[in-house]
Short mmCIF file of C-alpha atoms in Angstrom, two decimals:
data_model
loop_
_atom_site.label_atom_id
_atom_site.label_comp_id
_atom_site.label_asym_id
_atom_site.label_seq_id
_atom_site.Cartn_x
_atom_site.Cartn_y
_atom_site.Cartn_z
CA UNK A 1 -163.94 -26.75 -74.76
CA UNK A 2 -165.98 -29.95 -74.30
CA UNK A 3 -166.40 -29.22 -70.58
CA UNK A 4 -167.63 -25.69 -71.26
CA UNK A 5 -170.10 -26.82 -73.93
CA UNK A 6 -171.43 -29.49 -71.57
CA UNK A 7 -171.93 -26.94 -68.80
CA UNK A 8 -169.00 -28.00 -66.58
CA UNK A 9 -166.10 -25.95 -65.25
CA UNK A 10 -162.83 -26.24 -67.25
CA UNK A 11 -161.18 -28.18 -64.42
CA UNK A 12 -164.00 -30.70 -63.96
CA UNK A 13 -162.67 -33.26 -66.44
CA UNK A 14 -159.06 -32.76 -65.31
CA UNK A 15 -159.69 -32.89 -61.57
CA UNK A 16 -162.71 -35.19 -61.29
CA UNK A 17 -163.41 -37.27 -64.41
CA UNK A 18 -159.82 -38.11 -65.38
CA UNK A 19 -158.74 -39.50 -61.95
CA UNK A 20 -161.89 -41.67 -61.74
CA UNK A 21 -161.37 -42.94 -65.30
CA UNK A 22 -157.73 -43.86 -64.60
CA UNK A 23 -158.79 -45.66 -61.41
CA UNK A 24 -161.41 -47.73 -63.25
CA UNK A 25 -158.98 -48.54 -66.07
CA UNK A 26 -156.49 -49.70 -63.44
CA UNK A 27 -159.10 -52.14 -62.10
CA UNK A 28 -159.79 -53.51 -65.58
CA UNK A 29 -156.17 -53.80 -66.72
CA UNK A 30 -154.90 -55.08 -63.38
CA UNK A 31 -152.06 -52.54 -63.31
CA UNK A 32 -151.88 -48.90 -62.25
CA UNK A 33 -152.78 -46.72 -65.23
CA UNK A 34 -151.45 -43.15 -65.37
CA UNK A 35 -151.56 -40.43 -68.02
CA UNK A 36 -148.04 -41.39 -69.10
CA UNK A 37 -148.53 -45.15 -69.46
CA UNK A 38 -152.23 -45.17 -70.41
CA UNK A 39 -151.82 -45.77 -74.14
CA UNK A 40 -149.12 -48.42 -73.74
CA UNK A 41 -151.05 -50.46 -71.14
CA UNK A 42 -154.36 -50.25 -72.99
CA UNK A 43 -152.82 -51.33 -76.31
CA UNK A 44 -151.17 -54.26 -74.54
CA UNK A 45 -154.43 -55.17 -72.80
CA UNK A 46 -156.48 -55.03 -76.03
CA UNK A 47 -153.90 -57.20 -77.80
CA UNK A 48 -154.03 -59.73 -74.97
CA UNK A 49 -157.83 -59.87 -75.02
CA UNK A 50 -157.86 -60.34 -78.80
CA UNK A 51 -155.54 -63.38 -78.66
CA UNK A 52 -157.59 -66.64 -78.40
CA UNK A 53 -154.86 -68.62 -76.63
CA UNK A 54 -154.60 -66.06 -73.86
CA UNK A 55 -156.83 -66.43 -70.85
CA UNK A 56 -158.31 -63.15 -69.70
CA UNK A 57 -157.22 -61.92 -66.32
CA UNK A 58 -159.97 -62.44 -63.78
CA UNK A 59 -161.04 -59.32 -61.93
CA UNK A 60 -162.67 -59.42 -58.54
CA UNK A 61 -165.79 -57.21 -58.56
CA UNK A 62 -165.02 -55.94 -55.09
CA UNK A 63 -161.47 -54.88 -56.00
CA UNK A 64 -160.95 -51.51 -54.38
CA UNK A 65 -158.61 -48.63 -55.03
CA UNK A 66 -157.19 -49.26 -51.56
CA UNK A 67 -155.99 -52.74 -52.60
CA UNK A 68 -154.49 -51.35 -55.79
CA UNK A 69 -152.62 -48.73 -53.80
CA UNK A 70 -151.09 -51.42 -51.61
CA UNK A 71 -148.86 -52.18 -54.60
CA UNK A 72 -147.66 -48.56 -54.63
CA UNK A 73 -144.89 -48.02 -52.12
CA UNK A 74 -145.50 -44.64 -50.45
CA UNK A 75 -142.63 -42.20 -50.07
CA UNK A 76 -141.80 -40.82 -46.63
CA UNK A 77 -144.16 -37.84 -46.18
CA UNK A 78 -142.13 -34.66 -45.98
CA UNK A 79 -143.01 -31.25 -47.37
CA UNK A 80 -145.47 -30.73 -50.21
CA UNK A 81 -147.19 -33.78 -51.72
CA UNK A 82 -145.93 -34.18 -55.34
CA UNK A 83 -148.36 -33.55 -58.19
CA UNK A 84 -148.42 -37.17 -59.35
CA UNK A 85 -148.74 -38.68 -55.87
CA UNK A 86 -151.70 -41.03 -55.23
CA UNK A 87 -151.46 -40.04 -51.56
CA UNK A 88 -152.71 -36.49 -52.04
CA UNK A 89 -156.10 -35.85 -50.48
CA UNK A 90 -157.93 -33.40 -52.67
CA UNK A 91 -159.51 -30.39 -50.95
CA UNK A 92 -162.36 -30.40 -53.47
CA UNK A 93 -164.31 -27.31 -52.41
CA UNK A 94 -161.17 -25.19 -51.85
CA UNK A 95 -159.49 -26.22 -55.08
CA UNK A 96 -162.58 -25.65 -57.19
CA UNK A 97 -163.16 -22.24 -55.60
CA UNK A 98 -159.59 -21.12 -56.23
CA UNK A 99 -159.49 -22.52 -59.77
CA UNK A 100 -162.67 -20.63 -60.62
CA UNK A 101 -161.36 -17.44 -59.03
CA UNK A 102 -158.01 -17.30 -60.87
CA UNK A 103 -159.86 -17.19 -64.17
CA UNK A 104 -161.37 -13.86 -63.12
CA UNK A 105 -159.55 -10.67 -64.21
CA UNK A 106 -157.47 -9.08 -61.44
CA UNK A 107 -158.27 -11.80 -58.88
CA UNK A 108 -156.68 -11.83 -55.42
CA UNK A 109 -156.85 -15.02 -53.34
CA UNK A 110 -155.68 -15.44 -49.75
CA UNK A 111 -154.89 -18.97 -48.52
CA UNK A 112 -154.48 -19.11 -44.75
CA UNK A 113 -153.58 -22.02 -42.44
CA UNK A 114 -150.96 -22.99 -39.84
CA UNK A 115 -147.76 -24.65 -41.01
CA UNK A 116 -147.90 -28.22 -42.37
CA UNK A 117 -151.61 -28.01 -43.15
CA UNK A 118 -151.23 -28.57 -46.89
CA UNK A 119 -151.05 -25.01 -48.22
CA UNK A 120 -148.11 -25.62 -50.55
CA UNK A 121 -149.54 -28.94 -51.79
CA UNK A 122 -152.75 -27.11 -52.67
CA UNK A 123 -150.80 -24.30 -54.30
CA UNK A 124 -148.93 -26.77 -56.54
CA UNK A 125 -152.22 -28.06 -57.91
CA UNK A 126 -153.69 -24.63 -58.47
CA UNK A 127 -150.58 -23.54 -60.39
CA UNK A 128 -150.71 -26.76 -62.41
CA UNK A 129 -154.32 -25.97 -63.29
CA UNK A 130 -153.33 -22.45 -64.35
CA UNK A 131 -150.50 -23.84 -66.47
CA UNK A 132 -152.96 -26.13 -68.24
CA UNK A 133 -155.06 -23.06 -69.05
CA UNK A 134 -152.04 -21.52 -70.76
CA UNK A 135 -151.43 -18.92 -68.04
CA UNK A 136 -147.99 -17.74 -66.99
CA UNK A 137 -147.32 -18.91 -63.42
CA UNK A 138 -144.76 -17.52 -61.00
CA UNK A 139 -144.20 -19.06 -57.57
CA UNK A 140 -142.07 -17.28 -54.98
CA UNK A 141 -141.41 -18.58 -51.48
CA UNK A 142 -140.45 -15.75 -49.13
CA UNK A 143 -138.53 -18.20 -46.94
CA UNK A 144 -135.88 -18.13 -49.66
CA UNK A 145 -135.27 -14.40 -49.34
CA UNK A 146 -132.05 -13.31 -47.63
CA UNK A 147 -132.56 -11.42 -44.38
CA UNK A 148 -130.58 -8.48 -45.75
CA UNK A 149 -133.11 -8.21 -48.58
CA UNK A 150 -136.14 -8.71 -46.33
CA UNK A 151 -135.07 -5.81 -44.13
CA UNK A 152 -134.85 -3.28 -46.97
CA UNK A 153 -137.90 -2.27 -49.03
CA UNK A 154 -135.89 -1.21 -52.07
CA UNK A 155 -133.91 -4.46 -52.15
CA UNK A 156 -137.01 -6.55 -51.58
CA UNK A 157 -139.04 -4.96 -54.38
CA UNK A 158 -136.11 -5.27 -56.78
CA UNK A 159 -135.73 -8.92 -55.71
CA UNK A 160 -139.42 -9.47 -56.46
CA UNK A 161 -139.19 -7.90 -59.92
CA UNK A 162 -135.94 -9.68 -60.79
CA UNK A 163 -137.32 -13.09 -59.85
CA UNK A 164 -140.49 -12.63 -61.86
CA UNK A 165 -138.57 -11.39 -64.91
CA UNK A 166 -136.22 -14.38 -64.60
CA UNK A 167 -139.09 -16.90 -64.44
CA UNK A 168 -140.77 -15.20 -67.41
CA UNK A 169 -137.41 -15.40 -69.23
CA UNK A 170 -137.27 -11.64 -69.74
CA UNK A 171 -134.24 -9.35 -69.48
CA UNK A 172 -134.09 -7.70 -66.06
CA UNK A 173 -134.13 -4.06 -67.19
CA UNK A 174 -134.49 -2.96 -63.54
CA UNK A 175 -132.37 0.17 -63.76
CA UNK A 176 -134.35 1.37 -66.78
CA UNK A 177 -137.52 1.52 -64.67
CA UNK A 178 -136.19 2.33 -61.19
CA UNK A 179 -136.26 6.02 -60.32
CA UNK A 180 -135.25 7.41 -56.93
CA UNK A 181 -137.42 10.47 -57.43
CA UNK A 182 -140.52 8.31 -57.99
CA UNK A 183 -139.73 5.99 -55.09
CA UNK A 184 -139.56 2.22 -54.76
CA UNK A 185 -143.28 1.42 -54.87
CA UNK A 186 -144.02 3.50 -57.97
CA UNK A 187 -140.89 2.14 -59.68
CA UNK A 188 -141.98 -1.41 -58.92
CA UNK A 189 -145.52 -0.71 -60.14
CA UNK A 190 -144.29 0.80 -63.42
CA UNK A 191 -141.96 -2.16 -63.93
CA UNK A 192 -144.95 -4.49 -63.64
CA UNK A 193 -147.32 -2.35 -65.69
CA UNK A 194 -145.10 -1.06 -68.49
CA UNK A 195 -142.68 -3.98 -68.79
CA UNK A 196 -143.78 -7.33 -67.36
CA UNK A 197 -147.53 -7.21 -67.99
CA UNK A 198 -147.09 -5.37 -71.29
CA UNK A 199 -144.81 -8.13 -72.61
CA UNK A 200 -147.29 -11.00 -72.11
CA UNK A 201 -150.61 -11.88 -73.70
CA UNK A 202 -151.88 -14.54 -71.28
CA UNK A 203 -152.80 -13.88 -67.61
CA UNK A 204 -150.01 -14.01 -65.02
CA UNK A 205 -150.64 -15.94 -61.78
CA UNK A 206 -148.28 -14.69 -59.08
CA UNK A 207 -148.15 -17.02 -56.06
CA UNK A 208 -146.45 -15.68 -52.93
CA UNK A 209 -145.87 -18.41 -50.36
CA UNK A 210 -144.87 -17.85 -46.71
CA UNK A 211 -145.86 -14.16 -46.82
CA UNK A 212 -145.81 -14.21 -43.01
CA UNK A 213 -141.98 -14.04 -43.29
CA UNK A 214 -142.16 -10.28 -43.76
CA UNK A 215 -143.92 -9.75 -40.42
CA UNK A 216 -140.55 -9.63 -38.69
CA UNK A 217 -139.70 -6.69 -40.96
CA UNK A 218 -142.48 -4.12 -40.36
CA UNK A 219 -141.15 -1.46 -42.72
CA UNK A 220 -141.05 -3.85 -45.67
CA UNK A 221 -144.49 -5.16 -44.72
CA UNK A 222 -145.91 -1.63 -44.54
CA UNK A 223 -144.62 -0.93 -48.05
CA UNK A 224 -145.28 -4.26 -49.75
CA UNK A 225 -148.71 -5.26 -48.43
CA UNK A 226 -150.42 -1.98 -49.44
CA UNK A 227 -148.69 -2.33 -52.81
CA UNK A 228 -150.42 -5.67 -53.40
CA UNK A 229 -153.71 -4.04 -52.44
CA UNK A 230 -153.11 -1.17 -54.87
CA UNK A 231 -152.44 -3.59 -57.76
CA UNK A 232 -155.69 -5.36 -56.97
CA UNK A 233 -157.55 -2.04 -57.02
CA UNK A 234 -155.84 -0.95 -60.25
CA UNK A 235 -157.36 -3.95 -62.05
CA UNK A 236 -160.76 -2.26 -61.69
CA UNK A 237 -159.47 0.84 -63.45
CA UNK A 238 -156.80 -0.29 -65.93
CA UNK A 239 -157.34 -3.37 -68.14
CA UNK A 240 -153.63 -4.25 -68.18
CA UNK A 241 -153.74 -5.04 -64.43
CA UNK A 242 -156.53 -7.54 -65.07
CA UNK A 243 -153.83 -9.87 -66.41
CA UNK A 244 -152.40 -10.21 -62.89
CA UNK A 245 -153.92 -12.82 -60.56
CA UNK A 246 -152.38 -12.82 -57.06
CA UNK A 247 -152.24 -15.78 -54.65
CA UNK A 248 -151.12 -14.89 -51.12
CA UNK A 249 -150.30 -17.87 -48.89
CA UNK A 250 -149.65 -17.30 -45.19
CA UNK A 251 -149.80 -18.86 -41.74
CA UNK A 252 -152.82 -17.50 -39.84
CA UNK A 253 -153.27 -13.79 -39.21
CA UNK A 254 -150.87 -11.06 -40.29
CA UNK A 255 -150.53 -8.56 -37.44
CA UNK A 256 -149.15 -5.50 -39.19
CA UNK A 257 -150.77 -2.13 -38.38
CA UNK A 258 -152.29 -1.02 -41.70
CA UNK A 259 -155.23 1.17 -42.62
CA UNK A 260 -158.24 -0.89 -43.72
CA UNK A 261 -158.01 0.54 -47.23
CA UNK A 262 -154.32 -0.44 -47.47
CA UNK A 263 -154.46 -4.07 -46.39
CA UNK A 264 -154.71 -6.92 -48.94
CA UNK A 265 -156.14 -9.12 -46.19
CA UNK A 266 -159.67 -7.73 -46.28
CA UNK A 267 -160.22 -7.99 -50.04
CA UNK A 268 -160.30 -10.84 -52.52
CA UNK A 269 -161.28 -14.46 -51.89
CA UNK A 270 -160.34 -15.80 -48.42
CA UNK A 271 -159.54 -19.53 -48.17
CA UNK A 272 -158.90 -21.14 -44.79
CA UNK A 273 -157.59 -24.70 -44.82
CA UNK A 274 -159.16 -26.79 -42.08
CA UNK A 275 -157.93 -30.01 -40.47
CA UNK A 276 -158.90 -33.30 -42.07
CA UNK A 277 -162.32 -34.65 -41.16
CA UNK A 278 -162.86 -38.27 -40.08
CA UNK A 279 -164.19 -39.08 -43.57
CA UNK A 280 -161.08 -37.57 -45.18
CA UNK A 281 -158.77 -39.53 -42.89
CA UNK A 282 -160.72 -42.69 -43.80
CA UNK A 283 -160.21 -41.92 -47.49
CA UNK A 284 -156.49 -41.32 -46.98
CA UNK A 285 -156.14 -44.53 -44.95
CA UNK A 286 -157.57 -46.42 -47.93
CA UNK A 287 -154.96 -44.81 -50.17
CA UNK A 288 -152.31 -46.22 -47.84
CA UNK A 289 -153.94 -49.67 -48.07
CA UNK A 290 -155.33 -49.66 -44.51
CA UNK A 291 -158.73 -51.26 -43.99
CA UNK A 292 -160.22 -49.08 -41.26
CA UNK A 293 -163.85 -49.58 -42.14
CA UNK A 294 -165.40 -49.35 -38.67
CA UNK A 295 -163.71 -46.02 -37.84
CA UNK A 296 -162.37 -47.11 -34.43
CA UNK A 297 -158.72 -46.78 -35.44
CA UNK A 298 -159.37 -43.40 -37.05
CA UNK A 299 -161.07 -42.19 -33.88
CA UNK A 300 -158.08 -43.21 -31.75
CA UNK A 301 -155.56 -41.57 -34.07
CA UNK A 302 -157.54 -38.34 -34.32
CA UNK A 303 -157.99 -38.23 -30.56
CA UNK A 304 -154.20 -37.86 -30.37
CA UNK A 305 -153.32 -35.61 -33.32
CA UNK A 306 -156.68 -34.21 -34.43
CA UNK A 307 -156.95 -33.91 -38.20
CA UNK A 308 -153.47 -32.39 -38.63
CA UNK A 309 -152.59 -33.34 -42.25
CA UNK A 310 -148.83 -33.79 -41.81
CA UNK A 311 -149.18 -35.89 -38.66
CA UNK A 312 -151.99 -37.99 -40.17
CA UNK A 313 -149.86 -38.69 -43.25
CA UNK A 314 -146.87 -39.65 -41.10
CA UNK A 315 -148.91 -42.05 -38.96
CA UNK A 316 -150.53 -43.74 -41.97
CA UNK A 317 -147.15 -44.08 -43.66
CA UNK A 318 -145.60 -45.95 -40.70
CA UNK A 319 -148.70 -48.08 -40.17
CA UNK A 320 -148.86 -49.01 -43.86
CA UNK A 321 -145.22 -50.15 -43.73
CA UNK A 322 -146.06 -52.52 -40.87
CA UNK A 323 -143.29 -51.02 -38.74
CA UNK A 324 -145.51 -50.34 -35.75
CA UNK A 325 -149.01 -51.04 -34.47
CA UNK A 326 -151.50 -48.26 -33.84
CA UNK A 327 -151.37 -48.96 -30.10
CA UNK A 328 -147.57 -48.66 -30.05
CA UNK A 329 -147.70 -45.52 -32.17
CA UNK A 330 -150.13 -43.79 -29.81
CA UNK A 331 -148.28 -44.88 -26.65
CA UNK A 332 -144.97 -43.44 -27.87
CA UNK A 333 -146.37 -40.48 -29.84
CA UNK A 334 -145.70 -37.75 -27.22
CA UNK A 335 -142.24 -39.12 -26.32
CA UNK A 336 -138.69 -38.72 -27.61
CA UNK A 337 -138.89 -42.16 -29.24
CA UNK A 338 -142.19 -41.68 -31.09
CA UNK A 339 -142.71 -40.99 -34.78
CA UNK A 340 -143.42 -37.31 -34.05
CA UNK A 341 -140.15 -36.71 -32.19
CA UNK A 342 -138.64 -34.49 -34.91
CA UNK A 343 -141.86 -32.51 -35.27
CA UNK A 344 -142.09 -31.96 -31.51
CA UNK A 345 -138.42 -31.13 -31.05
CA UNK A 346 -138.62 -28.59 -33.87
CA UNK A 347 -141.45 -26.80 -32.05
CA UNK A 348 -139.58 -27.07 -28.75
CA UNK A 349 -136.43 -25.52 -30.29
CA UNK A 350 -138.49 -22.52 -31.40
CA UNK A 351 -140.29 -22.12 -28.08
CA UNK A 352 -137.26 -22.30 -25.81
CA UNK A 353 -135.69 -19.34 -27.61
CA UNK A 354 -138.74 -17.16 -26.94
CA UNK A 355 -139.61 -16.94 -23.21
CA UNK A 356 -142.74 -14.83 -23.79
CA UNK A 357 -144.05 -17.45 -26.19
CA UNK A 358 -143.33 -20.19 -23.63
CA UNK A 359 -145.28 -18.35 -20.93
CA UNK A 360 -148.21 -17.75 -23.26
CA UNK A 361 -148.38 -21.40 -24.31
CA UNK A 362 -148.03 -22.54 -20.70
CA UNK A 363 -151.07 -20.38 -19.88
CA UNK A 364 -153.06 -22.22 -22.55
CA UNK A 365 -151.82 -25.63 -21.36
CA UNK A 366 -152.93 -25.01 -17.79
CA UNK A 367 -156.25 -23.35 -18.58
CA UNK A 368 -159.44 -25.34 -17.98
CA UNK A 369 -161.14 -23.49 -20.84
CA UNK A 370 -160.25 -21.23 -23.74
CA UNK A 371 -158.06 -18.27 -22.83
CA UNK A 372 -157.31 -14.86 -24.36
CA UNK A 373 -153.70 -14.07 -25.31
CA UNK A 374 -151.79 -11.10 -26.63
CA UNK A 375 -152.56 -11.00 -30.39
CA UNK A 376 -148.91 -11.13 -31.47
CA UNK A 377 -148.27 -14.19 -29.27
CA UNK A 378 -151.45 -15.97 -30.31
CA UNK A 379 -150.47 -15.32 -33.94
CA UNK A 380 -147.11 -17.04 -33.47
CA UNK A 381 -148.54 -20.02 -31.57
CA UNK A 382 -151.35 -20.38 -34.07
CA UNK A 383 -149.00 -20.18 -37.06
CA UNK A 384 -147.01 -23.03 -35.49
CA UNK A 385 -150.23 -25.00 -35.16
CA UNK A 386 -149.87 -25.34 -31.37
CA UNK A 387 -153.15 -23.63 -30.57
CA UNK A 388 -156.56 -23.32 -32.18
CA UNK A 389 -158.26 -19.93 -32.09
CA UNK A 390 -161.93 -19.22 -31.72
CA UNK A 391 -162.11 -15.49 -32.12
CA UNK A 392 -159.46 -14.22 -29.72
CA UNK A 393 -159.69 -17.29 -27.44
CA UNK A 394 -157.08 -20.05 -27.59
CA UNK A 395 -157.02 -23.77 -26.80
CA UNK A 396 -154.33 -26.44 -27.32
CA UNK A 397 -154.81 -27.80 -30.82
CA UNK A 398 -154.35 -31.50 -30.01
CA UNK A 399 -153.68 -34.02 -27.24
CA UNK A 400 -150.19 -34.75 -28.58
CA UNK A 401 -149.03 -31.20 -27.82
CA UNK A 402 -150.78 -31.18 -24.45
CA UNK A 403 -149.00 -34.33 -23.28
CA UNK A 404 -145.57 -33.52 -24.69
CA UNK A 405 -145.33 -29.94 -23.46
CA UNK A 406 -147.01 -30.67 -20.12
CA UNK A 407 -144.26 -33.24 -19.54
CA UNK A 408 -141.68 -30.58 -20.37
CA UNK A 409 -143.26 -28.37 -17.72
CA UNK A 410 -143.17 -31.14 -15.13
CA UNK A 411 -139.46 -31.59 -15.85
CA UNK A 412 -138.94 -27.84 -15.32
CA UNK A 413 -137.76 -27.60 -18.92
CA UNK A 414 -140.58 -25.35 -19.99
CA UNK A 415 -138.99 -22.24 -18.52
CA UNK A 416 -135.72 -20.46 -19.02
CA UNK A 417 -134.01 -18.16 -16.48
CA UNK A 418 -134.96 -15.20 -18.69
CA UNK A 419 -138.65 -15.99 -18.48
CA UNK A 420 -138.56 -16.09 -14.68
CA UNK A 421 -136.91 -12.71 -14.18
#
C-alpha cells in the first residue's frame, strides 16, 4: 500500500529497498542481518550501544558487501538458487517485467533460455512475489511426468488437472467433469472454468516448467499447446478466465507444427534470459568474496565459458574456496579432470546417442563462420546450450565446448558407426 501511494511498483520495496536496507544494517551491526534475525540482532545492538561500559564496535567506512559475504560459506552450486541465497544474481529488468505482467488479468508469459541459464531460479522468485500478493501459485515441472502419461493426451490433461487440484487442496472430482462425448480438451477446460477457477477468489498463477518435454510427444503437444492459447484468449471474453495467469518456461524454440492462431508462443509477454554480462559476473564475484576489481580475471574466465550462469557460479565457488587458482581452472577446464567434467560428460552422453546431432554439431565446430542447420537439430543443440543462434545461423556458444568436443573429434570419439553409414 505504501509503495503504491508513493508511486512505486508493489515489488519495489520487497525486491530493491529491503535487500539494500538489510545490507546496510549488516554493516552497522557487524553481523549478517536477515528478515528472520533482524529484530533480535537490532535489539541486541541497541542494548549494547546504550550500555556505557561497552565499547562500540568500530566499523570501517570502506567495508563492502563482498567482505561480509566472505563470512558466508557458499553451498555447492547445483540446480536452482534457493530463495534466501546471497549468491543469487537478480535479473532486475526481467523480474520486474514479469512481476508487473502477472498482476494483469489473463496474463501469459513465456520464459525462454537454454538449460542451466537460471530459468527455474527466476521462476522461484516470481512465484514468491505472487505468493506475497496473496495469489494462488501452482508450479509443475514436466520433467516429472511419466512417459506413459506424456504420450497420451487424455492421461496428460487429467494429470494436469489432478496436480493443480491437489496443490489447491481441492477434491479431485475429475470423473464428474470428464465427458468422452465432449472430448479431453473441453473436459479439461470445463474442469478449470467451472471447478478450479470458480472455487477461488484470488488469481491463480500456473507455472509450467520444462514445457519442451512434450516436444517428443507431438500428439500431446498439438492438443495441449493450443489449449493454453485458447485459455489465454478466453480471458478476453469471460471474466472468470482473467483469474488465470500462465507462465510457460522452456528451452529455446518449440518446433511443433501449429497454426499461428493456435500457438501460445506468439502471444503474451516473451522473456529471453541472456548470458551474464561482465558487470554481472563482477557483481557475483564480489558476492563470493573475490576482489576482481580490474576485470582481468573476469575477462579470462568469460573467454572460456562466456557468461553461462551455471558455469560462472561453479568457477566462482571453487575459486572462493581457495581450492584452485584461476590459471589452473582454465588450463584443466576442457579436460576430464577439470571442474566442468560432469557438465561436459553429461552433454557427451546425450550427443553420442544421437548420431544426427553429433554430425550437426561437428559441422558447427569445423565451420569458420556461422552455419545453417536443420531447425529440429539446431533446436536440440541450442536447448543444450552448445550453440548460439543468430536467426537460423549457429555458432559454438563458448570456447570450453569448442576445445572439449574438438578433442573428442581428434580422438575419433565424435562419431559412432551408425553416423558413418
